[in-house]
Short mmCIF file of C-alpha atoms and ligand atoms in Angstrom, two decimals:
data_model
loop_
_atom_site.label_atom_id
_atom_site.label_comp_id
_atom_site.label_asym_id
_atom_site.label_seq_id
_atom_site.Cartn_x
_atom_site.Cartn_y
_atom_site.Cartn_z
CA MET A 1 -25.53 73.41 50.32
CA PRO A 2 -22.18 71.92 51.24
CA THR A 3 -19.88 72.16 48.75
CA GLN A 4 -15.90 70.43 49.11
CA SER A 5 -14.19 73.38 50.43
CA SER A 6 -17.03 73.13 53.55
CA PRO A 7 -16.37 72.83 56.43
CA SER A 8 -16.91 68.61 57.61
CA ILE A 9 -18.28 66.63 60.47
CA LEU A 10 -17.55 62.74 60.80
CA TYR A 11 -20.85 62.15 63.18
CA ILE A 12 -20.04 58.32 65.59
CA GLU A 13 -23.38 57.73 66.49
CA ASP A 14 -24.72 53.75 66.09
CA ASN A 15 -28.86 55.30 66.45
CA ALA A 16 -30.37 56.10 62.88
CA ASP A 17 -32.58 58.89 64.32
CA ASN A 18 -29.91 61.27 65.58
CA GLN A 19 -27.82 60.61 62.42
CA ARG A 20 -30.09 61.63 60.28
CA LEU A 21 -31.36 64.98 62.32
CA VAL A 22 -27.30 65.65 63.16
CA GLN A 23 -26.85 65.24 59.64
CA ARG A 24 -29.64 67.00 58.17
CA ILE A 25 -29.06 69.87 61.02
CA LEU A 26 -25.63 70.42 60.07
CA GLU A 27 -25.64 70.03 56.00
CA SER A 28 -28.43 72.25 55.99
CA ARG A 29 -25.72 74.37 57.18
CA GLY A 30 -23.06 73.78 54.64
CA TYR A 31 -21.64 70.97 56.91
CA LEU A 32 -20.49 67.75 54.73
CA VAL A 33 -21.39 64.98 56.89
CA GLN A 34 -19.84 61.75 57.01
CA LEU A 35 -21.71 58.77 58.74
CA ALA A 36 -20.07 56.30 60.85
CA ALA A 37 -22.41 53.56 62.64
CA ASP A 38 -19.63 52.50 65.61
CA GLY A 39 -16.17 52.85 66.49
CA PRO A 40 -14.34 51.22 64.14
CA ASP A 41 -16.10 52.54 61.37
CA GLY A 42 -14.97 55.54 62.78
CA ILE A 43 -11.28 54.85 62.95
CA ALA A 44 -11.24 53.57 59.53
CA GLN A 45 -12.89 56.38 58.32
CA ALA A 46 -10.57 59.01 60.61
CA ARG A 47 -7.33 57.01 59.16
CA GLU A 48 -8.21 57.74 55.72
CA THR A 49 -9.38 61.66 55.35
CA ARG A 50 -8.63 64.79 58.09
CA PRO A 51 -13.01 65.85 59.38
CA THR A 52 -12.12 69.04 60.77
CA LEU A 53 -14.44 68.10 63.82
CA ILE A 54 -15.62 64.45 64.82
CA LEU A 55 -18.44 64.34 67.18
CA VAL A 56 -18.57 61.11 68.95
CA ASP A 57 -21.33 59.66 70.45
CA ILE A 58 -20.23 57.54 74.32
CA ASN A 59 -23.49 55.09 74.36
CA ILE A 60 -22.06 53.36 70.71
CA PRO A 61 -22.06 49.23 70.92
CA GLY A 62 -18.47 47.61 71.15
CA LEU A 63 -15.62 49.77 71.50
CA ASP A 64 -17.61 52.59 73.20
CA GLY A 65 -17.25 56.37 72.54
CA TYR A 66 -14.38 57.15 75.10
CA GLU A 67 -12.82 53.92 73.80
CA THR A 68 -12.98 55.68 70.34
CA THR A 69 -12.16 58.98 71.21
CA THR A 70 -8.82 57.42 72.92
CA ARG A 71 -7.93 55.57 69.64
CA LEU A 72 -8.54 59.28 67.44
CA ARG A 73 -6.62 60.65 69.91
CA GLY A 74 -3.34 58.61 68.82
CA MET A 75 -2.93 60.02 65.25
CA ASN A 76 -0.86 61.75 64.03
CA HIS A 77 -2.59 62.89 61.65
CA LEU A 78 -5.67 64.63 63.39
CA GLN A 79 -4.18 66.73 66.17
CA GLY A 80 -5.96 69.52 66.18
CA VAL A 81 -9.40 68.28 64.76
CA PRO A 82 -11.81 69.14 68.22
CA ILE A 83 -13.47 64.98 69.24
CA ILE A 84 -16.50 66.31 70.83
CA ALA A 85 -18.14 63.78 72.63
CA VAL A 86 -22.35 63.91 72.41
CA THR A 87 -23.63 61.61 75.80
CA ALA A 88 -26.81 61.74 76.82
CA ASP A 89 -25.23 61.26 80.40
CA GLY A 90 -25.49 64.95 81.82
CA ARG A 91 -23.27 64.52 85.28
CA GLU A 92 -20.24 65.82 86.17
CA GLY A 93 -18.68 63.02 86.61
CA ALA A 94 -19.59 61.69 82.69
CA ARG A 95 -17.98 65.18 81.35
CA ALA A 96 -14.08 64.40 82.77
CA ARG A 97 -14.21 61.22 81.94
CA ALA A 98 -14.68 62.80 78.51
CA LEU A 99 -12.08 65.10 78.74
CA VAL A 100 -9.96 61.92 80.51
CA ALA A 101 -10.37 59.87 77.36
CA GLY A 102 -8.95 62.53 74.81
CA CYS A 103 -11.77 64.85 74.19
CA ASP A 104 -12.46 68.58 73.78
CA GLY A 105 -15.54 69.19 74.90
CA TYR A 106 -19.38 67.88 75.07
CA ILE A 107 -22.57 68.10 74.24
CA THR A 108 -25.59 66.44 75.79
CA LYS A 109 -28.28 64.83 73.88
CA PRO A 110 -31.33 65.48 73.65
CA ILE A 111 -28.36 67.63 70.60
CA ASP A 112 -30.17 71.12 70.97
CA PRO A 113 -31.53 71.62 66.69
CA ARG A 114 -31.30 75.61 67.38
CA ARG A 115 -27.57 75.30 69.29
CA LEU A 116 -25.09 72.82 67.68
CA THR A 117 -24.38 74.97 64.69
CA GLU A 118 -23.13 77.59 67.01
CA GLN A 119 -21.71 75.45 70.23
CA LEU A 120 -20.04 73.74 66.93
CA GLY A 121 -18.56 76.17 65.60
CA GLU A 122 -17.21 76.88 68.76
CA PHE A 123 -14.77 74.48 68.59
CA ILE A 124 -13.74 74.46 66.17
CA GLY A 125 -13.50 78.30 65.91
CA GLY A 126 -10.25 76.87 69.11
CA LYS A 127 -12.16 76.47 72.37
CA ARG A 128 -11.44 73.63 74.52
CA GLU A 129 -12.56 72.08 78.26
CA GLU A 130 -10.55 71.25 80.69
CA LEU A 131 -10.84 69.07 83.87
CA PRO A 132 -9.81 71.16 87.23
CA GLN A 133 -6.87 71.83 88.62
CA GLY A 134 -5.12 68.06 89.96
CA ALA A 135 -8.22 66.25 88.65
CA GLU A 136 -6.56 64.10 85.16
CA THR A 137 -4.18 62.34 87.59
CA PRO A 138 -7.17 60.22 89.23
CA LEU A 139 -9.38 60.49 86.47
CA LEU A 140 -7.21 58.55 84.48
CA ARG A 141 -5.96 55.76 86.33
CA GLU A 142 -10.10 55.09 87.06
CA TYR A 143 -9.83 55.30 83.48
CA SER A 144 -6.66 52.77 82.94
CA HIS A 145 -8.40 50.59 85.42
CA LYS A 146 -11.87 50.74 83.37
CA LEU A 147 -9.85 49.62 80.18
CA VAL A 148 -8.43 47.04 81.70
CA GLU A 149 -11.11 45.30 83.09
CA ARG A 150 -12.73 45.79 79.97
CA LEU A 151 -9.53 44.54 77.91
CA GLU A 152 -9.71 41.26 80.41
CA GLN A 153 -13.98 40.27 79.83
CA GLN A 154 -13.18 40.31 76.28
CA VAL A 155 -10.30 37.78 76.38
CA ARG A 156 -11.89 35.62 78.50
CA GLU A 157 -14.87 35.66 76.17
CA LEU A 158 -12.67 35.49 72.82
CA LYS A 159 -10.60 32.58 75.18
CA ALA A 160 -14.26 30.94 75.70
CA ALA A 161 -15.45 30.78 72.21
CA ASN A 162 -11.88 29.70 71.45
CA ALA A 163 -12.12 26.52 73.34
CA GLU A 164 -15.24 26.50 72.33
CA LEU A 165 -14.62 26.24 68.36
CA GLN A 166 -12.13 23.93 68.86
CA GLU A 167 -14.10 21.68 69.95
CA LEU A 168 -16.44 22.31 67.14
CA ASP A 169 -13.17 22.41 64.54
CA GLN A 170 -12.55 18.83 66.41
CA LEU A 171 -15.65 17.06 66.00
CA LYS A 172 -16.00 18.27 62.58
CA SER A 173 -12.99 16.06 61.92
CA GLN A 174 -14.19 13.03 63.65
CA PHE A 175 -17.36 13.24 61.08
CA LEU A 176 -14.96 14.09 57.69
CA ALA A 177 -12.70 11.05 59.73
CA THR A 178 -16.08 8.94 60.57
CA LEU A 179 -17.24 9.67 56.66
CA SER A 180 -14.89 8.69 55.15
CA HIS A 181 -13.87 5.47 56.12
CA GLU A 182 -17.08 4.21 55.82
CA LEU A 183 -17.41 6.09 52.14
CA ARG A 184 -14.35 4.20 51.40
CA THR A 185 -15.64 0.90 52.01
CA PRO A 186 -17.93 0.00 49.42
CA LEU A 187 -15.77 2.56 47.22
CA THR A 188 -12.69 -0.40 47.94
CA SER A 189 -15.11 -3.48 46.65
CA ILE A 190 -16.35 -1.83 44.03
CA LEU A 191 -12.23 -0.93 43.10
CA GLY A 192 -11.43 -4.11 42.91
CA TYR A 193 -14.73 -5.09 40.61
CA LEU A 194 -13.48 -2.42 38.34
CA ASN A 195 -10.35 -4.20 37.74
CA LEU A 196 -11.63 -7.51 37.60
CA PHE A 197 -13.83 -5.91 34.33
CA GLU A 198 -10.53 -4.09 33.00
CA ARG A 199 -8.00 -7.35 33.14
CA GLY A 200 -11.30 -9.48 31.33
CA THR A 201 -11.25 -12.11 34.58
CA LEU A 202 -14.86 -11.65 33.59
CA GLY A 203 -16.03 -12.23 30.47
CA PRO A 204 -15.23 -10.18 27.39
CA LEU A 205 -17.06 -6.96 26.95
CA ASN A 206 -18.72 -5.65 23.98
CA ASP A 207 -16.58 -2.04 23.19
CA ALA A 208 -20.11 0.08 24.85
CA GLN A 209 -19.31 -2.05 27.16
CA GLY A 210 -15.39 -0.96 27.87
CA GLN A 211 -16.26 1.98 26.72
CA ALA A 212 -19.16 2.08 30.10
CA ILE A 213 -16.28 0.30 32.44
CA ASP A 214 -13.49 3.31 31.32
CA VAL A 215 -16.29 5.62 32.34
CA ILE A 216 -17.19 4.45 35.89
CA ALA A 217 -12.94 3.39 36.53
CA ARG A 218 -12.39 7.36 36.53
CA ASN A 219 -14.78 8.17 37.93
CA ALA A 220 -14.54 5.91 41.06
CA HIS A 221 -10.64 7.31 40.38
CA THR A 222 -11.94 10.61 41.01
CA LEU A 223 -13.72 9.67 43.79
CA THR A 224 -11.25 7.80 46.03
CA ARG A 225 -9.05 11.18 45.13
CA GLN A 226 -11.60 13.74 46.76
CA LEU A 227 -11.46 10.54 49.95
CA ASN A 228 -7.99 10.63 50.59
CA ASN A 229 -7.80 13.44 50.82
CA LEU A 230 -10.34 14.52 53.74
CA LEU A 231 -8.62 11.80 55.34
CA TYR A 232 -5.17 12.53 54.73
CA LEU A 233 -6.33 16.26 55.64
CA GLN A 234 -7.38 14.83 59.35
CA GLU A 235 -4.22 12.25 59.48
CA VAL A 236 -1.82 14.61 58.52
CA ARG A 237 -2.72 17.58 60.36
CA SER A 238 -1.60 15.60 64.27
CA THR A 239 0.95 13.00 62.80
CA GLN A 240 4.41 13.10 61.82
CA ILE A 241 6.14 12.54 58.29
CA LYS A 242 7.50 9.25 58.38
CA CYS A 243 11.04 10.12 56.54
CA ALA A 244 12.23 7.04 54.32
CA SER A 245 15.06 8.14 51.03
CA VAL A 246 12.37 8.76 48.37
CA SER A 247 13.04 8.91 44.73
CA LEU A 248 11.57 12.14 43.53
CA TYR A 249 12.13 11.85 39.73
CA ASP A 250 10.94 7.49 39.57
CA MET A 251 7.74 9.26 42.38
CA VAL A 252 7.31 12.18 39.59
CA LEU A 253 7.72 10.14 36.31
CA ARG A 254 5.48 7.35 37.92
CA LEU A 255 2.52 10.16 38.14
CA VAL A 256 3.48 11.51 34.71
CA VAL A 257 3.35 7.87 33.21
CA GLU A 258 -0.11 7.93 35.28
CA GLN A 259 -1.87 10.73 33.90
CA GLN A 260 -0.35 9.88 30.09
CA ALA A 261 -4.16 8.62 29.31
CA ARG A 262 -6.41 10.71 30.87
CA ALA A 263 -4.43 13.39 29.01
CA ALA A 264 -4.78 11.93 26.15
CA ASP A 265 -9.17 11.35 26.89
CA LEU A 266 -8.93 15.32 27.50
CA GLY A 267 -7.10 17.17 24.22
CA ILE A 268 -3.75 18.45 26.67
CA GLN A 269 -0.29 17.68 26.00
CA LEU A 270 1.46 16.07 29.39
CA GLU A 271 4.78 17.61 29.04
CA SER A 272 7.86 16.10 31.32
CA ALA A 273 11.51 17.48 31.58
CA LEU A 274 12.55 15.27 34.70
CA GLN A 275 16.41 14.83 36.23
CA PRO A 276 16.71 12.74 37.87
CA THR A 277 17.37 13.37 41.84
CA GLN A 278 19.49 12.05 44.67
CA PRO A 279 18.31 9.37 46.73
CA TYR A 280 15.57 12.46 49.07
CA ALA A 281 14.46 12.17 52.42
CA GLY A 282 10.65 12.55 52.74
CA ASP A 283 7.47 10.75 53.22
CA ALA A 284 6.67 8.85 49.91
CA THR A 285 3.16 8.67 50.70
CA ALA A 286 2.71 12.25 51.51
CA LEU A 287 4.83 13.77 49.00
CA GLU A 288 2.69 11.50 46.49
CA GLN A 289 -0.34 12.31 47.23
CA ALA A 290 0.88 16.48 47.46
CA ILE A 291 2.09 15.37 43.35
CA ARG A 292 -0.45 14.04 42.36
CA ASN A 293 -3.01 16.75 43.25
CA LEU A 294 -0.74 19.48 41.29
CA LEU A 295 -1.15 17.72 38.50
CA ASP A 296 -4.38 16.62 38.81
CA ASN A 297 -4.93 20.05 38.77
CA ALA A 298 -3.29 21.04 36.49
CA LEU A 299 -4.86 19.02 34.03
CA LYS A 300 -8.54 19.85 35.54
CA PHE A 301 -8.38 23.54 35.35
CA THR A 302 -6.56 23.41 30.80
CA PRO A 303 -9.45 23.45 28.13
CA ARG A 304 -9.22 20.89 25.58
CA GLY A 305 -6.16 22.15 23.21
CA GLY A 306 -4.00 23.45 25.56
CA TYR A 307 -1.14 22.13 27.28
CA VAL A 308 0.36 21.06 31.26
CA ARG A 309 4.24 20.40 31.85
CA VAL A 310 6.22 19.53 34.31
CA THR A 311 10.03 19.57 35.15
CA LEU A 312 12.16 18.32 38.27
CA HIS A 313 15.87 19.71 39.11
CA ASP A 314 18.20 19.32 41.58
CA ASP A 315 20.89 20.95 42.34
CA GLY A 316 22.31 19.35 44.84
CA GLN A 317 21.30 21.86 47.61
CA ARG A 318 17.96 21.67 46.28
CA VAL A 319 15.09 19.63 45.07
CA VAL A 320 12.60 21.60 42.74
CA LEU A 321 9.22 21.41 40.65
CA ARG A 322 7.76 23.34 38.61
CA ILE A 323 4.22 22.05 37.26
CA GLU A 324 2.98 24.35 34.88
CA ASP A 325 -0.17 24.68 33.16
CA SER A 326 -1.74 26.58 30.34
CA GLY A 327 -5.22 26.28 32.07
CA ILE A 328 -8.49 28.91 32.84
CA GLY A 329 -5.66 30.62 35.06
CA ILE A 330 -6.25 32.42 38.93
CA PRO A 331 -7.44 35.67 40.18
CA THR A 332 -4.99 36.94 41.58
CA ASP A 333 -6.90 38.22 45.40
CA ALA A 334 -7.38 34.60 45.38
CA LEU A 335 -3.77 33.26 45.91
CA GLU A 336 -3.39 33.56 48.75
CA LYS A 337 -6.70 31.68 49.25
CA ILE A 338 -6.57 29.08 47.09
CA PHE A 339 -4.39 26.87 50.11
CA VAL A 340 -6.71 27.26 52.98
CA PRO A 341 -8.96 24.24 53.41
CA PHE A 342 -12.50 23.54 51.70
CA TYR A 343 -11.14 27.39 49.21
CA GLN A 344 -12.56 27.22 45.74
CA VAL A 345 -12.43 29.68 43.61
CA ASP A 346 -15.49 30.83 42.61
CA SER A 347 -15.58 31.98 39.00
CA SER A 348 -17.54 30.66 36.10
CA LEU A 349 -14.63 28.61 34.31
CA ALA A 350 -13.70 27.34 37.93
CA ARG A 351 -17.37 26.34 38.57
CA PRO A 352 -17.69 23.15 36.65
CA HIS A 353 -15.04 20.83 37.87
CA PRO A 354 -15.78 18.23 41.08
CA GLY A 355 -13.39 19.18 43.99
CA ALA A 356 -13.08 19.70 47.35
CA GLY A 357 -11.10 22.18 47.87
CA LEU A 358 -8.38 20.23 50.28
CA GLY A 359 -6.60 19.63 46.95
CA LEU A 360 -3.57 22.54 47.81
CA ALA A 361 -4.68 22.90 51.40
CA ILE A 362 -2.69 19.01 51.48
CA VAL A 363 0.16 19.72 49.30
CA LYS A 364 1.33 23.01 51.39
CA HIS A 365 1.22 21.25 54.38
CA VAL A 366 3.48 18.53 53.20
CA ILE A 367 5.65 20.32 51.35
CA GLU A 368 5.98 22.51 54.29
CA ALA A 369 6.32 19.70 56.72
CA HIS A 370 9.35 19.02 54.58
CA ASN A 371 10.64 22.95 55.15
CA GLY A 372 10.02 23.21 51.65
CA HIS A 373 8.05 25.88 50.39
CA VAL A 374 5.10 25.66 47.49
CA SER A 375 4.12 29.07 46.23
CA VAL A 376 1.98 30.01 42.61
CA ARG A 377 2.12 31.89 40.43
CA SER A 378 -0.70 33.28 38.11
CA ALA A 379 -3.41 35.54 37.07
CA ALA A 380 -7.27 35.31 35.34
CA GLY A 381 -6.99 33.61 31.66
CA SER A 382 -3.43 32.93 31.74
CA GLY A 383 -2.62 29.41 33.42
CA SER A 384 -0.45 28.94 36.12
CA VAL A 385 2.49 27.65 37.74
CA PHE A 386 2.55 25.91 40.60
CA THR A 387 6.79 25.11 41.80
CA VAL A 388 7.63 23.49 44.70
CA VAL A 389 11.33 23.59 46.49
CA LEU A 390 12.07 20.39 48.37
CA PRO A 391 15.47 21.66 49.84
CA ARG A 392 17.99 18.98 51.59
CA THR A 393 16.98 20.04 55.09
CA LEU A 394 20.68 18.28 57.24
CA ARG A 395 18.72 15.07 57.65
CA ASN A 396 18.68 15.41 54.40
CA ALA A 397 22.58 15.39 53.90
P1 ADP B 401 -10.09 21.53 44.79
O1 ADP B 401 -10.33 19.54 44.94
O2 ADP B 401 -11.15 22.07 44.26
O3 ADP B 401 -9.46 21.69 43.03
P2 ADP B 401 -7.47 22.62 45.68
O4 ADP B 401 -7.15 23.37 47.14
O5 ADP B 401 -6.72 21.56 44.95
O6 ADP B 401 -8.95 21.91 45.63
O7 ADP B 401 -7.53 23.65 45.11
C1 ADP B 401 -8.49 25.20 45.01
C2 ADP B 401 -8.98 25.81 44.11
O8 ADP B 401 -7.51 26.82 43.40
C3 ADP B 401 -9.08 25.65 42.37
O9 ADP B 401 -10.79 24.80 43.31
C4 ADP B 401 -9.66 26.17 42.12
O10 ADP B 401 -10.62 26.86 41.88
C5 ADP B 401 -7.92 26.87 42.03
N1 ADP B 401 -6.66 26.84 41.18
C6 ADP B 401 -5.78 25.35 41.79
N2 ADP B 401 -5.20 25.03 41.03
C7 ADP B 401 -5.54 25.39 39.62
C8 ADP B 401 -4.67 25.80 38.32
N3 ADP B 401 -3.93 24.66 38.45
N4 ADP B 401 -5.56 26.24 37.76
C9 ADP B 401 -6.64 26.77 37.75
N5 ADP B 401 -7.29 26.76 39.52
C10 ADP B 401 -6.30 26.00 40.08
#
């Protein structure tokens, strides 16, 4: 039975029958056996441990056994660890190629169960096979050519796959843009009629009707925001931001005031401490959309009884906006991903909230287009703080 101190063999082989056979033979002789199904897996395992010996099947998919060996040979901590090729190709050329790639020897298939442990024991004991004098240089040259050819082929395949993906992405963008436009037209008419109801133009509403209209209006506005995000994402990718003088103070103040009623409905305390700002050169529509998205998220992900605080500060060099909430927070491992289009945290707390996962992608795009930066500090269960820093570049001086 193998123990912690038994010699360990890393066996890189994709065929499950061969894996089982070798594992059974070696474990019955007291070896520890680690299995890897392909080259990258073997390399990853070898990075973590230092096996006593590595056995590599030459004919594995993806990175073949030669290439895997060359990569393993480049790892300093594996110096002195024998790497043995296993191949069904018994010809002299195959053996020489294995040695040139960095193997210390090779074993032919089918594996002879009676001899395997003895063969490995010899290599562990120091046996090394060598190439005949003068054979190495031409073989190395041939091996390098093969590697470059393979690389070339892979680059060609990757380029083709990339072109196909770009085309698909383009189609998807066109589809989203068309869909959003199609949906926006009827929505504009719904919003128009809602406005007539809200202003009483179509006659007085009783309380129940007024409440129903409020619910419809809230949902219609959410839908509008989502559609705007969708359309915006398509547009901002292809268009330049338009710079004009903007009062960020006025903008943030207006957005906060706009959200007060919603916050009250949700039972959330919406507080703000806004410092007047100097005129800022930026794209008002884009910035408004970004700030609205941050505020919308803060309200969306904060339970009743919580708070959302907005602060704005201008030190002459840069304008800093902070939106802090006491909400459900974001797990640490999701912090990087939330800015990726369509990403949403998959948790029972976040799931019930509507959204398309586009809000923060737009925030990042807009803020970076202004040479700014958006960052987040959060942890699951302890609220979130989003900080937007908009530097005054030369244009903004
Ligand atoms: P969505 O439209 O789904 O809100 P976003 O891109 O704005 O998309 O946000 C991506 C995800 O990041 C959200 O689905 C949510 O899981 C998480 N998130 C964003 N802001 C907050 C916040 N203030 N508190 C908790 N989670 C948040």
